[in-house]
Tab-separated table of C-alpha atoms in Angstrom:
chain	number	residue	atom	x	y	z
Q	1	MET	CA	123.036	157.770	105.146
Q	2	GLN	CA	120.624	156.520	102.529
Q	3	ARG	CA	123.581	155.491	100.285
Q	4	LYS	CA	125.154	153.528	103.189
Q	5	GLN	CA	121.859	151.795	103.952
Q	6	PHE	CA	121.482	150.867	100.289
Q	7	ILE	CA	124.931	149.295	100.215
Q	8	HIS	CA	124.206	147.293	103.376
Q	9	THR	CA	120.938	146.041	101.864
Q	10	LEU	CA	122.678	145.076	98.630
Q	11	LEU	CA	125.423	143.185	100.491
Q	12	ALA	CA	122.899	141.400	102.651
Q	13	THR	CA	120.866	140.359	99.582
Q	14	GLY	CA	124.015	139.135	97.823
Q	15	LEU	CA	125.125	137.085	100.835
Q	16	ALA	CA	121.648	135.568	101.132
Q	17	ALA	CA	121.646	134.630	97.477
Q	18	SER	CA	125.109	133.071	97.767
Q	19	ALA	CA	124.034	131.099	100.778
Q	20	ALA	CA	121.008	129.821	98.910
Q	21	LEU	CA	123.187	128.760	95.992
Q	22	VAL	CA	125.581	126.931	98.311
Q	23	ALA	CA	122.713	125.282	100.122
Q	24	SER	CA	120.775	124.303	97.000
Q	25	PRO	CA	122.201	120.805	96.544
Q	26	ALA	CA	121.420	120.014	100.166
Q	27	LEU	CA	117.960	121.450	99.778
Q	28	ALA	CA	117.405	119.383	96.600
Q	29	GLN	CA	118.520	116.276	98.464
Q	30	ASP	CA	116.309	116.952	101.451
Q	31	ALA	CA	113.252	117.704	99.288
Q	32	TRP	CA	113.658	114.677	97.010
Q	33	PRO	CA	111.606	112.629	96.647
Q	34	SER	CA	108.217	114.136	97.386
Q	35	LYS	CA	106.095	112.562	94.608
Q	36	THR	CA	105.822	109.443	92.436
Q	37	ILE	CA	108.996	108.201	90.715
Q	38	ARG	CA	108.752	106.708	87.222
Q	39	PHE	CA	111.104	103.755	86.679
Q	40	VAL	CA	111.528	103.253	82.863
Q	41	VAL	CA	112.470	99.760	81.663
Q	42	PRO	CA	113.438	99.939	77.973
Q	43	TYR	CA	112.232	96.386	77.290
Q	44	PRO	CA	108.819	94.618	77.467
Q	45	PRO	CA	107.486	92.938	80.665
Q	46	GLY	CA	108.628	89.462	81.480
Q	47	GLY	CA	112.367	89.658	80.768
Q	48	PRO	CA	115.295	89.848	83.217
Q	49	THR	CA	115.601	93.604	82.965
Q	50	ASP	CA	111.922	93.978	83.910
Q	51	LEU	CA	112.424	91.532	86.786
Q	52	MET	CA	115.266	93.611	88.214
Q	53	ALA	CA	113.147	96.769	88.194
Q	54	ARG	CA	110.237	94.961	89.959
Q	55	LEU	CA	112.524	93.559	92.612
Q	56	LEU	CA	113.820	97.048	93.344
Q	57	GLN	CA	110.421	98.712	93.106
Q	58	GLY	CA	109.154	97.690	96.518
Q	59	GLU	CA	112.485	98.293	98.277
Q	60	LEU	CA	112.742	101.802	96.798
Q	61	GLN	CA	109.176	102.579	97.837
Q	62	THR	CA	109.967	101.541	101.395
Q	63	LYS	CA	113.272	103.410	101.623
Q	64	LEU	CA	112.164	106.580	99.849
Q	65	GLY	CA	108.589	106.753	101.102
Q	66	VAL	CA	106.963	107.439	97.720
Q	67	THR	CA	105.332	105.408	94.995
Q	68	VAL	CA	107.685	103.941	92.356
Q	69	MET	CA	105.910	103.115	89.057
Q	70	VAL	CA	107.581	100.672	86.647
Q	71	ASP	CA	106.956	101.764	83.022
Q	72	ASN	CA	107.943	99.360	80.220
Q	73	LYS	CA	108.966	101.168	77.051
Q	74	GLY	CA	110.397	98.481	74.760
Q	75	GLY	CA	111.626	98.870	71.181
Q	76	ALA	CA	114.638	99.590	68.990
Q	77	GLY	CA	117.027	97.430	71.084
Q	78	GLY	CA	116.352	99.534	74.179
Q	79	ASN	CA	116.806	102.833	72.404
Q	80	LEU	CA	113.166	103.896	72.641
Q	81	GLY	CA	112.815	103.957	76.422
Q	82	SER	CA	116.433	104.987	77.016
Q	83	GLY	CA	116.139	107.835	74.567
Q	84	GLU	CA	112.891	109.061	76.152
Q	85	VAL	CA	114.631	109.409	79.524
Q	86	ALA	CA	117.706	110.985	77.964
Q	87	LYS	CA	115.863	113.573	75.897
Q	88	GLN	CA	112.322	114.064	77.267
Q	89	ALA	CA	112.324	113.408	80.990
Q	90	PRO	CA	112.817	116.376	83.329
Q	91	ALA	CA	116.240	116.403	85.016
Q	92	ASP	CA	114.608	116.404	88.478
Q	93	GLY	CA	115.240	112.854	89.754
Q	94	TYR	CA	111.665	111.648	89.199
Q	95	THR	CA	112.433	109.503	86.160
Q	96	LEU	CA	114.889	106.587	86.515
Q	97	LEU	CA	116.177	104.432	83.688
Q	98	LEU	CA	117.017	100.748	84.003
Q	99	ALA	CA	120.201	101.197	81.971
Q	100	ALA	CA	121.319	98.105	80.025
Q	101	SER	CA	124.677	97.494	78.297
Q	102	GLY	CA	122.946	97.380	74.882
Q	103	PRO	CA	121.648	100.951	74.614
Q	104	MET	CA	124.309	102.377	76.911
Q	105	ALA	CA	127.466	100.898	75.303
Q	106	VAL	CA	126.576	98.921	72.155
Q	107	ASN	CA	123.946	100.836	70.228
Q	108	PRO	CA	125.977	103.981	69.585
Q	109	THR	CA	128.154	101.809	67.295
Q	110	LEU	CA	125.370	99.500	66.135
Q	111	TYR	CA	122.972	102.203	65.013
Q	112	ARG	CA	124.059	104.792	62.442
Q	113	SER	CA	121.755	107.405	63.914
Q	114	MET	CA	121.000	107.625	67.643
Q	115	THR	CA	118.646	110.221	69.093
Q	116	PHE	CA	120.740	110.463	72.252
Q	117	ASN	CA	124.298	110.063	73.502
Q	118	PRO	CA	124.401	107.795	76.604
Q	119	GLN	CA	127.598	109.365	77.896
Q	120	THR	CA	126.436	112.959	77.727
Q	121	ASP	CA	122.617	112.825	77.970
Q	122	LEU	CA	122.424	110.435	80.912
Q	123	VAL	CA	124.138	110.486	84.287
Q	124	PRO	CA	125.107	107.137	85.862
Q	125	VAL	CA	123.806	106.324	89.324
Q	126	ILE	CA	124.809	102.707	90.125
Q	127	GLN	CA	125.643	99.385	88.522
Q	128	LEU	CA	123.111	96.698	89.357
Q	129	SER	CA	124.331	93.539	87.648
Q	130	SER	CA	127.134	91.750	85.882
Q	131	PHE	CA	125.619	88.612	84.453
Q	132	PRO	CA	126.643	85.545	82.477
Q	133	LEU	CA	124.644	84.271	79.554
Q	134	VAL	CA	123.866	80.647	78.934
Q	135	LEU	CA	123.854	79.042	75.494
Q	136	GLU	CA	120.719	76.925	75.366
Q	137	VAL	CA	118.698	74.939	72.855
Q	138	ASN	CA	115.241	73.471	72.690
Q	139	PRO	CA	115.527	69.757	73.673
Q	140	LYS	CA	113.597	68.777	70.538
Q	141	THR	CA	116.735	69.595	68.487
Q	142	GLY	CA	118.439	66.566	69.979
Q	143	ILE	CA	121.598	68.633	70.523
Q	144	LYS	CA	123.253	68.031	73.882
Q	145	SER	CA	126.636	69.724	73.672
Q	146	LEU	CA	128.360	72.719	72.185
Q	147	LYS	CA	130.423	70.477	69.881
Q	148	GLU	CA	127.228	68.930	68.510
Q	149	LEU	CA	125.771	72.383	67.783
Q	150	ILE	CA	128.930	73.504	65.992
Q	151	ALA	CA	129.044	70.326	63.955
Q	152	ALA	CA	125.362	70.722	62.946
Q	153	LEU	CA	125.921	74.323	61.865
Q	154	LYS	CA	129.009	73.495	59.838
Q	155	ASP	CA	127.301	70.541	58.214
Q	156	GLY	CA	124.757	72.929	56.760
Q	157	LYS	CA	121.887	70.463	56.674
Q	158	ARG	CA	119.995	71.747	59.691
Q	159	GLN	CA	117.733	74.611	58.615
Q	160	ASP	CA	116.099	74.807	62.058
Q	161	LEU	CA	119.056	76.284	63.807
Q	162	SER	CA	118.678	80.053	64.237
Q	163	PHE	CA	119.137	82.087	67.403
Q	164	ALA	CA	116.702	84.353	69.186
Q	165	SER	CA	117.647	87.555	71.013
Q	166	ALA	CA	115.976	90.300	73.004
Q	167	GLY	CA	116.601	92.688	70.067
Q	168	ASN	CA	119.360	94.014	67.874
Q	169	GLY	CA	122.363	95.153	69.927
Q	170	THR	CA	121.337	93.342	73.100
Q	171	PRO	CA	123.802	91.056	74.907
Q	172	GLN	CA	121.893	88.030	73.563
Q	173	HIS	CA	122.440	89.271	70.035
Q	174	LEU	CA	126.115	90.127	70.414
Q	175	ALA	CA	126.906	86.859	72.152
Q	176	GLY	CA	125.485	85.053	69.121
Q	177	GLU	CA	127.413	87.253	66.667
Q	178	LEU	CA	130.636	86.595	68.559
Q	179	PHE	CA	129.884	82.852	68.370
Q	180	ASN	CA	129.318	83.128	64.595
Q	181	SER	CA	132.507	85.110	64.124
Q	182	LEU	CA	134.728	82.767	66.127
Q	183	GLN	CA	133.276	79.631	64.523
Q	184	ASP	CA	133.021	81.078	61.019
Q	185	VAL	CA	129.380	80.042	60.743
Q	186	LYS	CA	126.241	81.967	59.867
Q	187	MET	CA	123.573	80.945	62.339
Q	188	PRO	CA	120.652	83.281	61.500
Q	189	HIS	CA	119.641	85.864	64.059
Q	190	ILE	CA	115.959	86.408	64.956
Q	191	PRO	CA	115.489	89.618	66.977
Q	192	TYR	CA	112.499	90.136	69.286
Q	193	ARG	CA	111.137	93.088	71.210
Q	194	GLY	CA	112.543	91.827	74.495
Q	195	ALA	CA	113.956	88.707	76.171
Q	196	GLY	CA	110.524	87.515	77.330
Q	197	PRO	CA	108.951	87.048	73.886
Q	198	ALA	CA	112.276	85.555	72.575
Q	199	LEU	CA	112.433	83.007	75.357
Q	200	ASN	CA	108.765	82.048	74.857
Q	201	ASP	CA	109.471	81.186	71.220
Q	202	VAL	CA	112.568	79.148	72.098
Q	203	LEU	CA	110.466	77.207	74.625
Q	204	GLY	CA	107.803	76.692	71.942
Q	205	GLY	CA	110.342	75.574	69.305
Q	206	GLN	CA	109.648	78.378	66.874
Q	207	VAL	CA	113.356	79.284	67.286
Q	208	ASN	CA	115.715	76.705	68.693
Q	209	VAL	CA	118.825	78.442	70.038
Q	210	MET	CA	119.392	81.377	72.392
Q	211	PHE	CA	122.112	83.015	74.418
Q	212	ASP	CA	119.975	84.145	77.337
Q	213	ILE	CA	120.590	85.812	80.674
Q	214	LEU	CA	120.897	83.011	83.206
Q	215	GLY	CA	118.244	84.261	85.645
Q	216	SER	CA	115.346	84.127	83.198
Q	217	SER	CA	116.186	80.735	81.728
Q	218	LEU	CA	117.284	78.961	84.884
Q	219	PRO	CA	113.869	77.483	85.864
Q	220	TYR	CA	113.362	76.057	82.384
Q	221	ILE	CA	116.835	74.538	82.366
Q	222	GLN	CA	116.251	72.969	85.758
Q	223	SER	CA	112.922	71.554	84.651
Q	224	GLY	CA	114.309	70.102	81.385
Q	225	LYS	CA	112.389	72.437	79.088
Q	226	LEU	CA	115.700	73.840	77.824
Q	227	THR	CA	119.098	72.246	77.399
Q	228	ALA	CA	122.031	74.307	78.604
Q	229	LEU	CA	125.183	73.751	76.547
Q	230	ALA	CA	127.611	76.266	78.128
Q	231	VAL	CA	127.883	79.525	80.057
Q	232	THR	CA	129.690	82.533	78.579
Q	233	THR	CA	131.899	83.355	81.607
Q	234	THR	CA	135.438	82.164	82.208
Q	235	LYS	CA	134.312	80.262	85.341
Q	236	ARG	CA	131.307	78.009	85.918
Q	237	VAL	CA	128.396	79.645	87.708
Q	238	PRO	CA	127.045	78.388	91.095
Q	239	ASN	CA	123.466	78.118	89.795
Q	240	LEU	CA	124.544	75.583	87.093
Q	241	PRO	CA	127.669	73.872	88.446
Q	242	ASP	CA	127.435	70.991	85.974
Q	243	VAL	CA	127.257	73.229	82.866
Q	244	PRO	CA	130.692	73.915	81.332
Q	245	THR	CA	132.065	77.260	80.235
Q	246	MET	CA	132.303	77.951	76.534
Q	247	ALA	CA	136.079	77.359	76.788
Q	248	GLU	CA	135.610	74.051	78.552
Q	249	ALA	CA	133.000	72.984	76.031
Q	250	GLY	CA	135.295	73.554	73.030
Q	251	MET	CA	135.525	77.329	72.367
Q	252	PRO	CA	138.678	78.684	74.060
Q	253	GLY	CA	138.800	82.462	74.073
Q	254	TYR	CA	135.028	82.948	74.179
Q	255	GLU	CA	133.849	85.232	76.976
Q	256	PHE	CA	130.794	87.496	77.159
Q	257	THR	CA	129.074	89.257	80.036
Q	258	GLY	CA	126.436	91.983	80.127
Q	259	TRP	CA	125.300	94.397	82.782
Q	260	HIS	CA	122.543	96.654	84.009
Q	261	GLY	CA	122.438	99.806	86.116
Q	262	ILE	CA	120.383	102.878	86.865
Q	263	ALA	CA	120.804	106.230	85.155
Q	264	MET	CA	118.960	109.533	85.058
Q	265	ARG	CA	118.866	112.474	82.746
Q	266	SER	CA	121.974	114.659	82.709
Q	267	GLY	CA	121.526	117.785	84.679
Q	268	THR	CA	119.896	115.996	87.605
Q	269	PRO	CA	121.241	117.605	90.818
Q	270	PRO	CA	124.310	115.678	92.117
Q	271	ALA	CA	122.748	115.601	95.604
Q	272	ILE	CA	119.837	113.541	94.193
Q	273	VAL	CA	122.198	111.164	92.347
Q	274	ASP	CA	124.176	110.745	95.591
Q	275	LYS	CA	121.052	110.115	97.665
Q	276	LEU	CA	119.718	107.492	95.205
Q	277	ASN	CA	123.145	105.836	95.063
Q	278	SER	CA	123.399	105.545	98.828
Q	279	THR	CA	119.787	104.340	99.114
Q	280	LEU	CA	120.460	101.528	96.583
Q	281	ASN	CA	123.716	100.567	98.275
Q	282	ALA	CA	121.780	100.277	101.533
Q	283	ILE	CA	119.197	98.068	99.795
Q	284	PHE	CA	121.902	95.764	98.454
Q	285	ALA	CA	123.520	95.546	101.850
Q	286	GLN	CA	120.441	93.736	103.203
Q	287	PRO	CA	121.175	89.983	103.358
Q	288	GLU	CA	117.629	88.909	102.461
Q	289	PHE	CA	117.470	91.172	99.407
Q	290	ARG	CA	120.953	90.011	98.324
Q	291	LYS	CA	119.646	86.400	98.274
Q	292	LYS	CA	116.698	87.401	96.123
Q	293	TRP	CA	118.982	89.317	93.773
Q	294	GLU	CA	121.579	86.553	93.428
Q	295	ALA	CA	118.749	84.065	92.728
Q	296	ILE	CA	118.120	85.779	89.374
Q	297	GLY	CA	121.636	84.872	88.225
Q	298	THR	CA	123.775	87.866	88.978
Q	299	PRO	CA	126.063	88.768	91.853
Q	300	VAL	CA	125.426	92.022	93.763
Q	301	VAL	CA	127.576	94.761	92.285
Q	302	ALA	CA	126.479	98.211	93.558
Q	303	GLY	CA	129.325	100.677	94.246
Q	304	SER	CA	129.675	104.323	93.271
Q	305	ALA	CA	128.199	106.332	90.427
Q	306	ALA	CA	131.787	107.018	89.207
Q	307	GLN	CA	132.545	103.291	88.965
Q	308	PHE	CA	129.462	102.724	86.849
Q	309	GLY	CA	130.352	105.645	84.610
Q	310	GLU	CA	133.793	104.133	84.021
Q	311	LEU	CA	132.227	100.786	83.073
Q	312	ILE	CA	130.023	102.510	80.509
Q	313	ARG	CA	132.968	104.277	78.933
Q	314	ARG	CA	135.133	101.142	78.882
Q	315	ASP	CA	132.468	98.890	77.400
Q	316	ALA	CA	131.520	101.461	74.785
Q	317	VAL	CA	134.999	100.821	73.389
Q	318	ARG	CA	135.127	97.048	73.998
Q	319	LEU	CA	131.674	96.183	72.814
Q	320	GLY	CA	131.796	98.794	70.070
Q	321	LYS	CA	134.813	96.976	68.646
Q	322	LEU	CA	132.889	93.698	68.710
Q	323	VAL	CA	130.083	95.299	66.688
Q	324	LYS	CA	132.542	96.719	64.145
Q	325	ASP	CA	134.394	93.443	63.810
Q	326	SER	CA	131.087	91.509	63.289
Q	327	GLY	CA	130.050	93.861	60.511
Q	328	VAL	CA	126.572	94.212	61.927
Q	329	THR	CA	124.815	97.567	61.372
Q	330	LEU	CA	121.241	98.723	61.707
Q	331	ASP	CA	118.950	101.464	60.344
């Protein structure tokens, strides 16, 4: 009798444990979030990546019912903040990464030694942006077209023509390297610790050229503080309908776009990834928020975590090839 009772108890315990295991993803989803979420931006305040995080901050707080804290961790072309999330953050859904194409798809080729692998140490959640860059100059240069810039670089007499970027390996950097490669010129690169500081120096004339994300430069272009020469997409952008594409302006075959998304540390429960993805898709479905988002120079992308993961894998190959072909290496 005692033996039979023991077997029944064992079976009941096993069934309960199995049920708990089956239910754990749902439990994780229901319990999350219950405390402050840290939103890591791997660039300094003031740039377009920071702006995206702060636009989402309030919406996420409203939808999720908890505080969302934006934490800027700039440095090493986005590697510092991205690596911290990939290697040090708990895999519990309480640390988000504003994942940029630089550290996610470019830097593994650009840097000889990386402390993390974006494709194995981070799990994609959602794509946030797909943005054009705009080639711009300080008006004091007197340059008003792409052809004039190319001619000045090939003439070799202008020592004031270097280009600023948000850091090595960022879209601003690679766009300039692609330009140098296709035109067979050597416009010097000046890397900064983020797009905000780089843009400030272009506005001040310390550096005179930049390939910048459209959203952050748009007000200065519209006010005449910067001169837009061309956009890096194959079609003109609605925010600057009178600015030609690089192909229209004299560089056929030139195309460059960057992107942002959200990722978390690998090992985060899939139920949490799914809940955050559906929450963000709901945010982007709001017409008023879509207007705010599109005003910064990027269309709404959103979609599934799997789609974002495929973009990361594809661009690691495409942008990695651009890095190899340019011959640029760091560290």
